[in-house]
Coordinates of C-alpha atoms in Angstrom, one line a residue:
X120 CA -20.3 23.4 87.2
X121 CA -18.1 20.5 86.5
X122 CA -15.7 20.5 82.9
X123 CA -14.1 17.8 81.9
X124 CA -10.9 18.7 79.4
X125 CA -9.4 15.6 76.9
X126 CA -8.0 17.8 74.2
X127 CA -4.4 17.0 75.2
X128 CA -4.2 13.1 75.5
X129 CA -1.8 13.7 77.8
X130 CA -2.9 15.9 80.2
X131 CA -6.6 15.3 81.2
X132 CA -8.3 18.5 83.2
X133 CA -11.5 18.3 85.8
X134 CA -12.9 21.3 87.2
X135 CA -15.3 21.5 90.0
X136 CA -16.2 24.5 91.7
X137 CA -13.5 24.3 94.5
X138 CA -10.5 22.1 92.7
X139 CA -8.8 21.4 89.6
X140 CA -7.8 17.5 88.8
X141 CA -4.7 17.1 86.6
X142 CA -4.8 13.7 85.4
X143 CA -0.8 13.2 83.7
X144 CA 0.2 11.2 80.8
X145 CA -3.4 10.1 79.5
X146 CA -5.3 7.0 80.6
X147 CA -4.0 3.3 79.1
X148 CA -6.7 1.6 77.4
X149 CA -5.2 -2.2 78.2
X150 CA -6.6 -3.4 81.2
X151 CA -10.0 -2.6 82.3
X152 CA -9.9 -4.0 85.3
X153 CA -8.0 -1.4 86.8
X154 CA -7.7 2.8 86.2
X155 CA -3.9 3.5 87.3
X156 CA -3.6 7.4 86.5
X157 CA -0.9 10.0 87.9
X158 CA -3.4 12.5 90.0
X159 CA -2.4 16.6 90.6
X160 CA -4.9 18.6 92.7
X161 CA -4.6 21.9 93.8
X162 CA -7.6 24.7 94.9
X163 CA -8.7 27.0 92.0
X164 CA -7.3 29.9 93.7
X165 CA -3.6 28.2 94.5
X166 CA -2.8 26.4 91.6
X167 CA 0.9 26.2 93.0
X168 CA 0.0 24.6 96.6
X169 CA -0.9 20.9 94.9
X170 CA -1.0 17.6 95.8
X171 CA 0.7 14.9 93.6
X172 CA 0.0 11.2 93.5
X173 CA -0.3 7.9 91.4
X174 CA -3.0 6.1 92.1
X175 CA -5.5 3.1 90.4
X176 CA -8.6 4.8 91.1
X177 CA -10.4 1.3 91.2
X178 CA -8.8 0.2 94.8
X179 CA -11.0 1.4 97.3
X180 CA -8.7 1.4 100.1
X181 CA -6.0 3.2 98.3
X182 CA -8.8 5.9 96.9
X183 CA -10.0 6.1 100.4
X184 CA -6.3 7.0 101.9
X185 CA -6.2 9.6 99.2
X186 CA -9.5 11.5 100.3
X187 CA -7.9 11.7 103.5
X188 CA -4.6 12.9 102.8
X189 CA -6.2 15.6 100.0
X190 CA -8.4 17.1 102.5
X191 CA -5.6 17.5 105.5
X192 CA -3.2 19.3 102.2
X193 CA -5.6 21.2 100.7
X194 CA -8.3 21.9 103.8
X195 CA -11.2 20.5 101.9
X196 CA -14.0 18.9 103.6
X197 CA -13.6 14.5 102.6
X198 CA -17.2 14.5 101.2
X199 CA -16.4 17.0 98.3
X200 CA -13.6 15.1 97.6
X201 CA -15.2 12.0 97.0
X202 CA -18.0 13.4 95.3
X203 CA -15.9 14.8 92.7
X204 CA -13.8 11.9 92.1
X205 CA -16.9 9.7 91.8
X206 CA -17.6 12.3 88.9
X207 CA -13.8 12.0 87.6
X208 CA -14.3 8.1 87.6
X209 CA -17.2 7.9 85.7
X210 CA -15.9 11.0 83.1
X211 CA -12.6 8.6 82.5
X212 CA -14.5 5.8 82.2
X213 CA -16.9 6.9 79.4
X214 CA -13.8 8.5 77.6
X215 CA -12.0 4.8 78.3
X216 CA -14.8 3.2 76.3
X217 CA -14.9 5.5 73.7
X218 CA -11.4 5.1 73.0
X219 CA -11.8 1.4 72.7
X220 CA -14.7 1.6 70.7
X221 CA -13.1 4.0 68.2
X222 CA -9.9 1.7 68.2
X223 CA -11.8 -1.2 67.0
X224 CA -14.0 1.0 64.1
X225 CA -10.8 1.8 62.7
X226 CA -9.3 -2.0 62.8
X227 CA -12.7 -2.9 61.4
X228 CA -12.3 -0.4 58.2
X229 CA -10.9 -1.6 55.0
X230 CA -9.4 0.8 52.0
X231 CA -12.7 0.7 49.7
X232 CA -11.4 0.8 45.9
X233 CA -13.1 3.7 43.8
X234 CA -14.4 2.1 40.7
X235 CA -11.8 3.5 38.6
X236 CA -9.2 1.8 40.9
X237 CA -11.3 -1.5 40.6
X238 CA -11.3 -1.3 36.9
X239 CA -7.1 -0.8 36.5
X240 CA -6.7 -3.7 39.0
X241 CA -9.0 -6.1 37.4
X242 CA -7.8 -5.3 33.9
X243 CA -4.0 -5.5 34.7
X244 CA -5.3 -9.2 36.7
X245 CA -6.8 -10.1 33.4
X246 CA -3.7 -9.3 31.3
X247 CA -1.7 -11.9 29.4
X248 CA 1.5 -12.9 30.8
X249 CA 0.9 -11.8 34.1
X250 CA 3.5 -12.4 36.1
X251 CA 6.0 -10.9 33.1
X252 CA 4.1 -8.1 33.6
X253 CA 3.8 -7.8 37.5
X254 CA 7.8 -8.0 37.3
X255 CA 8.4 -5.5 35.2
X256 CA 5.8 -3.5 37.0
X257 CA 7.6 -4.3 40.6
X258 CA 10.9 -2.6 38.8
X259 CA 9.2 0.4 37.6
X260 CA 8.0 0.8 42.0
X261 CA 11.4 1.7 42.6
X262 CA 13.4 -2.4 43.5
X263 CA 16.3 -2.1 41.2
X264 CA 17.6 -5.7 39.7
X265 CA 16.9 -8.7 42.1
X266 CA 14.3 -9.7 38.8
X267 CA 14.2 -13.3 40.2
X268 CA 13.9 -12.3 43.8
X269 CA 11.5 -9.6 43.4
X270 CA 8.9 -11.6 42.1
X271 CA 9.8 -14.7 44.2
X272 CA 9.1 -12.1 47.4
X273 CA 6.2 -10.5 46.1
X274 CA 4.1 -13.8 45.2
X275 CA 4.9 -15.5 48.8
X276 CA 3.5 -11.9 50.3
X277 CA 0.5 -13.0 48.3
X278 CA 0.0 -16.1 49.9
X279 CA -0.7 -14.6 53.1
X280 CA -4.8 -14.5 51.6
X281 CA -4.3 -18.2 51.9
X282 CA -5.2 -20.8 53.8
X283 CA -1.5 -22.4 53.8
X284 CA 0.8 -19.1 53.6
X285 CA 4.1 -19.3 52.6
X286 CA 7.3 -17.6 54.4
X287 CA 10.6 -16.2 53.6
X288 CA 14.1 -15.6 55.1
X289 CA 16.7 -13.3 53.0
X290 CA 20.7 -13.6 53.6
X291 CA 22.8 -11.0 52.7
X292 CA 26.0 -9.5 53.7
X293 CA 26.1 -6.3 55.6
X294 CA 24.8 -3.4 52.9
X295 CA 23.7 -5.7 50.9
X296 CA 20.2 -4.6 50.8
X297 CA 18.6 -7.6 51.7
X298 CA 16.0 -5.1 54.5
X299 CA 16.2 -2.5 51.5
X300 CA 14.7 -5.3 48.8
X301 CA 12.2 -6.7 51.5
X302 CA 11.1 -3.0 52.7
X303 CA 10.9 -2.1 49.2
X304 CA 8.4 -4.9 48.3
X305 CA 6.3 -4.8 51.6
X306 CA 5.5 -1.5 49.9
X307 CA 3.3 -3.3 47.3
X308 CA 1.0 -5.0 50.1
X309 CA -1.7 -3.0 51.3
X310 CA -0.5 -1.5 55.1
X311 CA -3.8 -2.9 56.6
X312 CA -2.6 -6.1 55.5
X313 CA 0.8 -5.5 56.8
X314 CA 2.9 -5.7 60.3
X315 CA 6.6 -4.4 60.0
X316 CA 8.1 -5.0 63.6
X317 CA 11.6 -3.5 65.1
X318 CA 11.9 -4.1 68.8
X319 CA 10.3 -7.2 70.3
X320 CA 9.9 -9.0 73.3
X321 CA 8.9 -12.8 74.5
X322 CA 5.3 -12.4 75.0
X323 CA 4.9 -9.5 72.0
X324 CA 2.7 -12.0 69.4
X325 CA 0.9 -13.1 72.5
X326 CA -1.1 -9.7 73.2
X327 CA -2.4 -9.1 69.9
X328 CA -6.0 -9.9 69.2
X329 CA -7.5 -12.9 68.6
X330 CA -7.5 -12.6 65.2
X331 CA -5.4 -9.1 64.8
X332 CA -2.7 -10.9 62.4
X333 CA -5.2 -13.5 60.6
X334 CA -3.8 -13.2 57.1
X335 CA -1.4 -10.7 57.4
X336 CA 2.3 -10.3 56.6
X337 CA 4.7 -9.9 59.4
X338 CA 8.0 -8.1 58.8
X339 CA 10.8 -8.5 60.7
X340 CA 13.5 -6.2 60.0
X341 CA 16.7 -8.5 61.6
X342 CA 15.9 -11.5 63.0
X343 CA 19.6 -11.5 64.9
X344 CA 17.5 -9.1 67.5
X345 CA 14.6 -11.4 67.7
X346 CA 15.1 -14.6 69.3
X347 CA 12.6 -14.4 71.7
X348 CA 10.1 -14.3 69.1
X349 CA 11.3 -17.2 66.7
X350 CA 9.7 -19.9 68.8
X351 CA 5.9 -18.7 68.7
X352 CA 6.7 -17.2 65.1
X353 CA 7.4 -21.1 64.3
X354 CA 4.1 -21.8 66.2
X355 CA 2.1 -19.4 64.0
X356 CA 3.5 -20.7 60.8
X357 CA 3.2 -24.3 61.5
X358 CA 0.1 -24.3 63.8
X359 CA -1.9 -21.1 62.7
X360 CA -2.6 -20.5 66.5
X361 CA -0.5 -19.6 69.4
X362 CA -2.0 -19.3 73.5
X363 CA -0.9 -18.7 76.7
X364 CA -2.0 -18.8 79.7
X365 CA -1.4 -15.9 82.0
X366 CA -2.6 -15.3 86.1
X367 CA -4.7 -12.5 85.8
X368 CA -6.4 -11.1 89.5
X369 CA -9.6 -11.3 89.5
X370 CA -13.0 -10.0 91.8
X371 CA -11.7 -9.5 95.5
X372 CA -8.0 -10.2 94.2
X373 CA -7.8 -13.8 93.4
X374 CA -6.1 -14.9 90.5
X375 CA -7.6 -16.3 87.7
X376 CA -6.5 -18.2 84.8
X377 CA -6.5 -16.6 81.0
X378 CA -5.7 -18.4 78.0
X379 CA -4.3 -15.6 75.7
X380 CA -4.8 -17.5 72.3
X381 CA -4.2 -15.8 68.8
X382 CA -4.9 -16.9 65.6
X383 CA -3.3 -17.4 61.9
X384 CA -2.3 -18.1 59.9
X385 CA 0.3 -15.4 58.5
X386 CA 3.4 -14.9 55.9
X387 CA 6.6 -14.1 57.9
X388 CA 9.5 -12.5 56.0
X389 CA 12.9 -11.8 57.8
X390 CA 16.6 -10.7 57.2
X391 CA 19.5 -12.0 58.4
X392 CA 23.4 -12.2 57.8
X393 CA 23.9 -15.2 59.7
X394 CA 22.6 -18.4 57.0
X395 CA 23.4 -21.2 59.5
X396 CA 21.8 -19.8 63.2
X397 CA 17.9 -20.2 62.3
X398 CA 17.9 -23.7 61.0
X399 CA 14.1 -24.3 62.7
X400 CA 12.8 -21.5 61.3
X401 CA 14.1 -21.5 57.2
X402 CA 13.1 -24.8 56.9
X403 CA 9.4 -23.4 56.7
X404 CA 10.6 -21.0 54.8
X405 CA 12.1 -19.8 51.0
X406 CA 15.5 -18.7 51.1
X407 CA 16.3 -15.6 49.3
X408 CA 20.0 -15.1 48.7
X409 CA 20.5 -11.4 47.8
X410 CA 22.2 -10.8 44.5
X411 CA 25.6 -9.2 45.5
X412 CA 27.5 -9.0 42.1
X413 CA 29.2 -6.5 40.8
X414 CA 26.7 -5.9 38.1
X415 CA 24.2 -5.0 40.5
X416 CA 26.6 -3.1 42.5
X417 CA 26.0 -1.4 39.3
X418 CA 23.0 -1.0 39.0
X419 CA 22.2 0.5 42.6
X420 CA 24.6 3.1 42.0
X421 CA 23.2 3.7 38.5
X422 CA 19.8 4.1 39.7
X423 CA 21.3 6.4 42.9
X424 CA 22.9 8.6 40.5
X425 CA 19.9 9.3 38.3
X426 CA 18.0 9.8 41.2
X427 CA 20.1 12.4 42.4
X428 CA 19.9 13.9 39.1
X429 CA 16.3 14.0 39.2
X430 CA 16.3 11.6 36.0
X431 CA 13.9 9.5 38.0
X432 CA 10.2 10.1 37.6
X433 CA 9.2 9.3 41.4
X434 CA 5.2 9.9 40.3
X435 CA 5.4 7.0 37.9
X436 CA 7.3 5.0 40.9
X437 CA 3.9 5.8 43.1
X438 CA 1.6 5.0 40.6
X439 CA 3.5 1.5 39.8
X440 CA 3.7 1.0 43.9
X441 CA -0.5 1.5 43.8
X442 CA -1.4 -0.1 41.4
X443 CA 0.3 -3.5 42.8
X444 CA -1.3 -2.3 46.4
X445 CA -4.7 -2.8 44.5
X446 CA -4.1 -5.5 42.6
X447 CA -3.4 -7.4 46.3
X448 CA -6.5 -5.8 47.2
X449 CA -8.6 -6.9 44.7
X450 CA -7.3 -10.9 45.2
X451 CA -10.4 -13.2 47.2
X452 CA -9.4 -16.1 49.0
X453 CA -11.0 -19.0 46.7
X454 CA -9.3 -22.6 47.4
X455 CA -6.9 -23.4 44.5
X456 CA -6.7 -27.4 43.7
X457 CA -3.9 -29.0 41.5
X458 CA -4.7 -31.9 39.4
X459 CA -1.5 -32.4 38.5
X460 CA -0.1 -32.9 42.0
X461 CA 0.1 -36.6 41.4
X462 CA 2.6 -36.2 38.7
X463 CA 4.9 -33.8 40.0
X464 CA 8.6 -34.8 41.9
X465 CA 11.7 -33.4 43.4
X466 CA 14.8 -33.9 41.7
X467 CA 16.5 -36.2 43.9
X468 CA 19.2 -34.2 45.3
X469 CA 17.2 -31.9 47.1
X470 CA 18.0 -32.0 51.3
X471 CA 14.6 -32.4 53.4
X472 CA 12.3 -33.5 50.6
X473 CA 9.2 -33.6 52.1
X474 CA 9.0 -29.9 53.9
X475 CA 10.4 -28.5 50.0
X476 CA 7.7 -31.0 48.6
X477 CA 5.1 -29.3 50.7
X478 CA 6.5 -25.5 50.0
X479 CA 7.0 -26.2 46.1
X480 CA 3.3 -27.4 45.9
X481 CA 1.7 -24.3 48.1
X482 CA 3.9 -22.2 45.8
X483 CA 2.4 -23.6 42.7
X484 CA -0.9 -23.0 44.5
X485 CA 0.1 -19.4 44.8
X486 CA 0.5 -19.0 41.1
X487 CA -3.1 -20.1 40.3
X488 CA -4.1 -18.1 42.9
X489 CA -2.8 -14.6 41.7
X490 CA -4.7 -15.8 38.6
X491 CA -7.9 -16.5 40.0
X492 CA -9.2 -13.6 37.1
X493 CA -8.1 -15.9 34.4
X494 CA -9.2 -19.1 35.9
X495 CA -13.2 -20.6 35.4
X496 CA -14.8 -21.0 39.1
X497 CA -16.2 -24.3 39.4
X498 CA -17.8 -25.8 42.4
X499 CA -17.5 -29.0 44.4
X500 CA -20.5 -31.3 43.7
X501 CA -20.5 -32.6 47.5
X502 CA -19.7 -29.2 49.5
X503 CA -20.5 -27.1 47.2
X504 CA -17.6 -25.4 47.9
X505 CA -16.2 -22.7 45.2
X506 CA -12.3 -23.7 43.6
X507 CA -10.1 -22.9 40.7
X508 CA -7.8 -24.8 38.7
X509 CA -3.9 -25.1 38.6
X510 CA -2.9 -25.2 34.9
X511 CA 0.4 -27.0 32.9
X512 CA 1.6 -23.0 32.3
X513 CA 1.2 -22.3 36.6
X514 CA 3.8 -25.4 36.9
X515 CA 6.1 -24.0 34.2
X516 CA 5.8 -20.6 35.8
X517 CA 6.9 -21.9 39.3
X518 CA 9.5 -24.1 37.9
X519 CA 11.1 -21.6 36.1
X520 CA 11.2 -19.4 39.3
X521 CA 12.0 -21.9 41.5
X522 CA 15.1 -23.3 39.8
X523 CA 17.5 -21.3 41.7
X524 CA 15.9 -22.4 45.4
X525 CA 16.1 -25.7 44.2
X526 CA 19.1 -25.2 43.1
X527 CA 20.5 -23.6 46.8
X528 CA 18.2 -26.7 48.7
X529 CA 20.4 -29.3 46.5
X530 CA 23.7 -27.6 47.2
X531 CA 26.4 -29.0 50.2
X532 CA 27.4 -25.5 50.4
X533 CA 25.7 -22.4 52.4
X534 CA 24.9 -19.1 50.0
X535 CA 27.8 -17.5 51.1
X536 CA 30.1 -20.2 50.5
X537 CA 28.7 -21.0 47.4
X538 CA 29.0 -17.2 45.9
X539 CA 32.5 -17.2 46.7
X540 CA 33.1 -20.3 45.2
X541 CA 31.7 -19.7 42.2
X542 CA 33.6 -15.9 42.4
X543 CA 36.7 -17.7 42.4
X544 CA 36.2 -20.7 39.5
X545 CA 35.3 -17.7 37.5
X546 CA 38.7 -15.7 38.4
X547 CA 40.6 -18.4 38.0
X548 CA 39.0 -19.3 34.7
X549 CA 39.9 -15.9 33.1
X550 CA 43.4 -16.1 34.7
X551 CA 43.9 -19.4 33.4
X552 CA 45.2 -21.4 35.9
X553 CA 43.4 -24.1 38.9
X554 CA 46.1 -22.9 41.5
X555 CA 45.5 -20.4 44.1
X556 CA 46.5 -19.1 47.7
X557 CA 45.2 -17.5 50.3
X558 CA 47.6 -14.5 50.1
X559 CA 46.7 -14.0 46.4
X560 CA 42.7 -14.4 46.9
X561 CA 42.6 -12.2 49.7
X562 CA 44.4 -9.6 47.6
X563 CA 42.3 -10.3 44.4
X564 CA 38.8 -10.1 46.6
X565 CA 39.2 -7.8 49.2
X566 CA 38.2 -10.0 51.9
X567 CA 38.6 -10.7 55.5
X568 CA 41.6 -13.2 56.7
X569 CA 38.7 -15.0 58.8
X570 CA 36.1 -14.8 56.3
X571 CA 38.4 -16.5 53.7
X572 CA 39.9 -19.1 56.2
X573 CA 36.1 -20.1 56.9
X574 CA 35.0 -20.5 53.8
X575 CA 38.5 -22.1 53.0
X576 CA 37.8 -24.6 55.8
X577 CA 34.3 -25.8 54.3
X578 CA 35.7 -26.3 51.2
X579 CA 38.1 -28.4 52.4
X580 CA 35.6 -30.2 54.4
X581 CA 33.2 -31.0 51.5
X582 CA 35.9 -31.8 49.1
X583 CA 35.5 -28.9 46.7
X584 CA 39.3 -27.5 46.6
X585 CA 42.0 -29.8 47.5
X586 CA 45.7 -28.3 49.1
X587 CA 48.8 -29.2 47.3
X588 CA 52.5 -27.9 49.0
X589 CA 54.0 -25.7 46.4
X590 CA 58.0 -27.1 46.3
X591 CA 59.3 -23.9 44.9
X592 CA 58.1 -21.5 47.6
X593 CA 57.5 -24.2 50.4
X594 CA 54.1 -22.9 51.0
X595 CA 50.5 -24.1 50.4
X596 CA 48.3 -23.5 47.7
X597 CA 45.0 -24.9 46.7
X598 CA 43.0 -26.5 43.8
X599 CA 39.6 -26.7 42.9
X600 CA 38.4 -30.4 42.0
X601 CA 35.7 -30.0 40.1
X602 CA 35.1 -26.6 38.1
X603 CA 32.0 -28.3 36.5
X604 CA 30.0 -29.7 39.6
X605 CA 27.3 -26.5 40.4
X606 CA 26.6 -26.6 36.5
X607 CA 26.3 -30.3 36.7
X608 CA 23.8 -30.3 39.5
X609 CA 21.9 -27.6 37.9
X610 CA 21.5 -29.2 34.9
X611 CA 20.3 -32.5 36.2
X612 CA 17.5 -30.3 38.2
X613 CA 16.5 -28.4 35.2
X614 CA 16.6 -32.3 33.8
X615 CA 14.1 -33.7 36.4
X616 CA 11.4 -30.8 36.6
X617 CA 11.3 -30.8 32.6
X618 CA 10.9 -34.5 32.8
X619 CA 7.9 -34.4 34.7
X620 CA 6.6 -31.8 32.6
X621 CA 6.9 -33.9 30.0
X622 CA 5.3 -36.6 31.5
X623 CA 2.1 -34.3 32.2
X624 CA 1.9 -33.2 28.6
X625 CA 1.6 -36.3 27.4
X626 CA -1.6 -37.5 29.3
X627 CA -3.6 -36.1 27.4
X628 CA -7.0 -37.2 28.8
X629 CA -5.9 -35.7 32.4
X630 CA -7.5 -32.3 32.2
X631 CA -10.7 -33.8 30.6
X632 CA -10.9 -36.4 33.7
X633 CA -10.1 -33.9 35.9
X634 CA -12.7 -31.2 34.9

């Protein structure tokens, strides 16, 4: 009687009446066109006399050499050899199949909210001032500080339910928790709707599914150890679609052609340290500078300490964490349409106007969108097609949380740069003085010879400190030319989004017209 044993993936057993087939380290499901398995077969009575090989059971000539050989090793007649491993083949193909079927019933499954669950979600989507409270809700989940950051992550993660997702890069120094804040809020997405990748290769995104990553978010830990993937990720975001075409062989060993084609689109997020190396890929993206002040040096160790004090209730962190994974859960795609698109500009000093255009409106779109609860559905008299509204308080929302990327898109100066620049107009400031040095900042900071002579070297560059020869101590020392300029430029963006508006509120007749 023949048994056939798959309770340890990795060691298959088949028992006929004379032999006993060891099948070693389980059976791949990818590629069906061949069976490669690592073979041990040894007579039931001498389990220590065996015969070892690797083998893809599907090439005849290769099966047919093993018959031969197994039969001279073990002294078995050739015919019960090959009429047991007809029976193995078929046995591994039926458990093959069964894998792959089970595989795809578990893609196929989506987390099914209990009515209770529903009910929370739907209510808290309903709530006034929603994204005040989705904030304060994204703090009590465990992301300490970051206010502006939080949020900014967590409504582009939303977008990925759109048609037009939006994308993110976040720069950071070394420990400064720039993987810890985009880990943290990753959490709040629902992990069928997630993909967090560590180790990739060139032809990784080209072997998923055709539509395995349609609308989902893809996480990449540091993008410094993924530059093989930034050109199709690029593809993905801009195109929606990536393919390739590979040689597979095909009947009787010819090659064929496959196109390996997979489909968007998707929301990437990444971290980096290096603001200046991945120019193609954060200009489809939001920039995130992490906040690395001393107050929220603070405020990490704060929140560290009270946790190791037990002060922190981690049950209320979980039940913040799932109610924000069913909140994304309960969002529909429905198309969003702005009527006020026509009205709104850039302030002029932001770089690359028309890619921030493009981001700043699909970001506005996003706002509407995480209020599709609050917004009437109305339908499109031609298509028939289902939309919601943007409103005059989604514009104020987005401008208000937008300011500071606007802000970082108008500035000369890298985030880096910029922090320490404004780091040392404030030290000087409370000193009292416009001089400085090297020797003293370096000193005063705590910072690297080469950092500071980089960022000293921009500066110079762009005309924001000038160097003046100190006669007293025949040495150099610099200046800062104008402590005023970052204020200046954020004041005349605040200036240009209020101005438009301004000029929204007062046509009056546009929502009537519109509707």
């Amino acid at each position: 009687m023949n048994d056939f044993d798959t309770s340890n993936p990795n060691h298959f057993k088949y028992t006929t009446e004379l032999l006993d087939f060891h099948i070693l380290g389980g059976l791949t499901t990818f590629g069906l066109d061949r069976m490669r398995v690592t073979l041990k077969v040894n007579r039931i009575e001498d389990e220590f006399h065996a015969y070892r090989n690797n083998i893809d059971l599907y090439n005849a000539n290769s099966v047919e050499k093993f018959v031969r050989k197994l039969a001279e090793f073990l002294e078995v007649g050739t015919s019960k050899i090959r009429r047991a491993l007809q029976v193995l083949i078929a046995e591994l193909e039926n458990y093959r199949l069964e894998l792959l079927d089970q595989v795809e019933n578990e893609e196929a499954e989506e987390y099914l909210l209990s009515k209770k669950e529903r009910r929370s979600a739907s209510d808290f989507l309903k709530s006034k001032n929603l994204l005040e409270k989705t904030n304060k809700l994204i703090g009590q989940s465990g992301v300490i500080g970051e206010d502006g950051n939080r949020l900014l992550m967590y409504l582009i993660f939303t977008s990925r339910k759109m048609n037009n997702p939006l994308n993110c890069i976040s720069f950071g120094s070394s420990g400064s928790g720039k993987t810890h804040l985009q880990s943290k809020i990753a959490e709040l997405i629902p992990e069928e709707e997630r993909l967090s990748l560590t180790s990739l290769s060139a032809n990784s995104f080209y072997y998923f599914k055709r539509t395995e990553l349609k609308h989902k978010l893809i996480l990449i830990e540091d993008l410094d150890g993924a530059d093989d993937v930034l050109y199709p990720l690029r593809e993905l975001q801009t195109k929606k679609k990536i393919t390739k075409s590979v040689v597979q062989k095909g009947i009787g060993g010819q090659g064929k052609t496959k196109n390996l084609t997979v489909e968007g689109p998707v929301s990437v997020a990444g971290c980096t340290t290096q603001e200046s190396i991945y120019e193609d890929n954060a200009n489809r993206s939001f920039l995130i500078h992490i906040d690395e002040s001393e107050e929220q040096d603070e405020k990490i160790m704060m929140y560290q300490r009270q946790l190791s004090a037990g002060k922190i209730d981690i049950e209320e962190e979980l039940k913040a964490e799932e109610l924000l994974r069913n909140v994304q859960r309960l969002l529909k795609p429905i198309k969003v349409i702005n009527p006020y698109a026509l009205y709104l500009s850039l302030p002029r000093a932001v770089f690359k106007p028309r890619r921030t255009n493009a981001h700043y409106l699909q970001f506005i779109e996003v706002i509407t969108f995480y209020h599709q609860l609050q917004r009437a559905s109305k339908f499109d008299l031609q298509t028939g097609e289902e939309y919601i509204e943007t409103t005059l308080e989604d514009i104020k929302y987005a401008n208000e949380i937008l300011k500071p990327i606007l802000l970082r898109k108008s500035d000369n100066l890298n985030g880096a740069t910029r922090n320490y620049l404004e780091k040392l107009k404030t030290y000087l400031d409370n000193k009292g003085d416009t001089l400085f040095t090297n020797r003293e900042i370096r000193k005063e900071f705590r910072i690297a010879e080469s950092t500071l002579r980089r960022y000293q070297l921009l500066l110079l560059q762009e005309g924001y400190i000038k160097r003046r020869k100190d006669i007293d101590s025949d040495s150099f020392a610099y200046e800062i030319i104008d402590a005023n300029e970052f204020q200046e430029l954020e004041n005349s963006i605040n200036s240009a989004l209020n101005f438009c508006i301004e000029k929204m509120e007062a046509q009056t007749p546009l929502s009537k017209e519109t509707k």
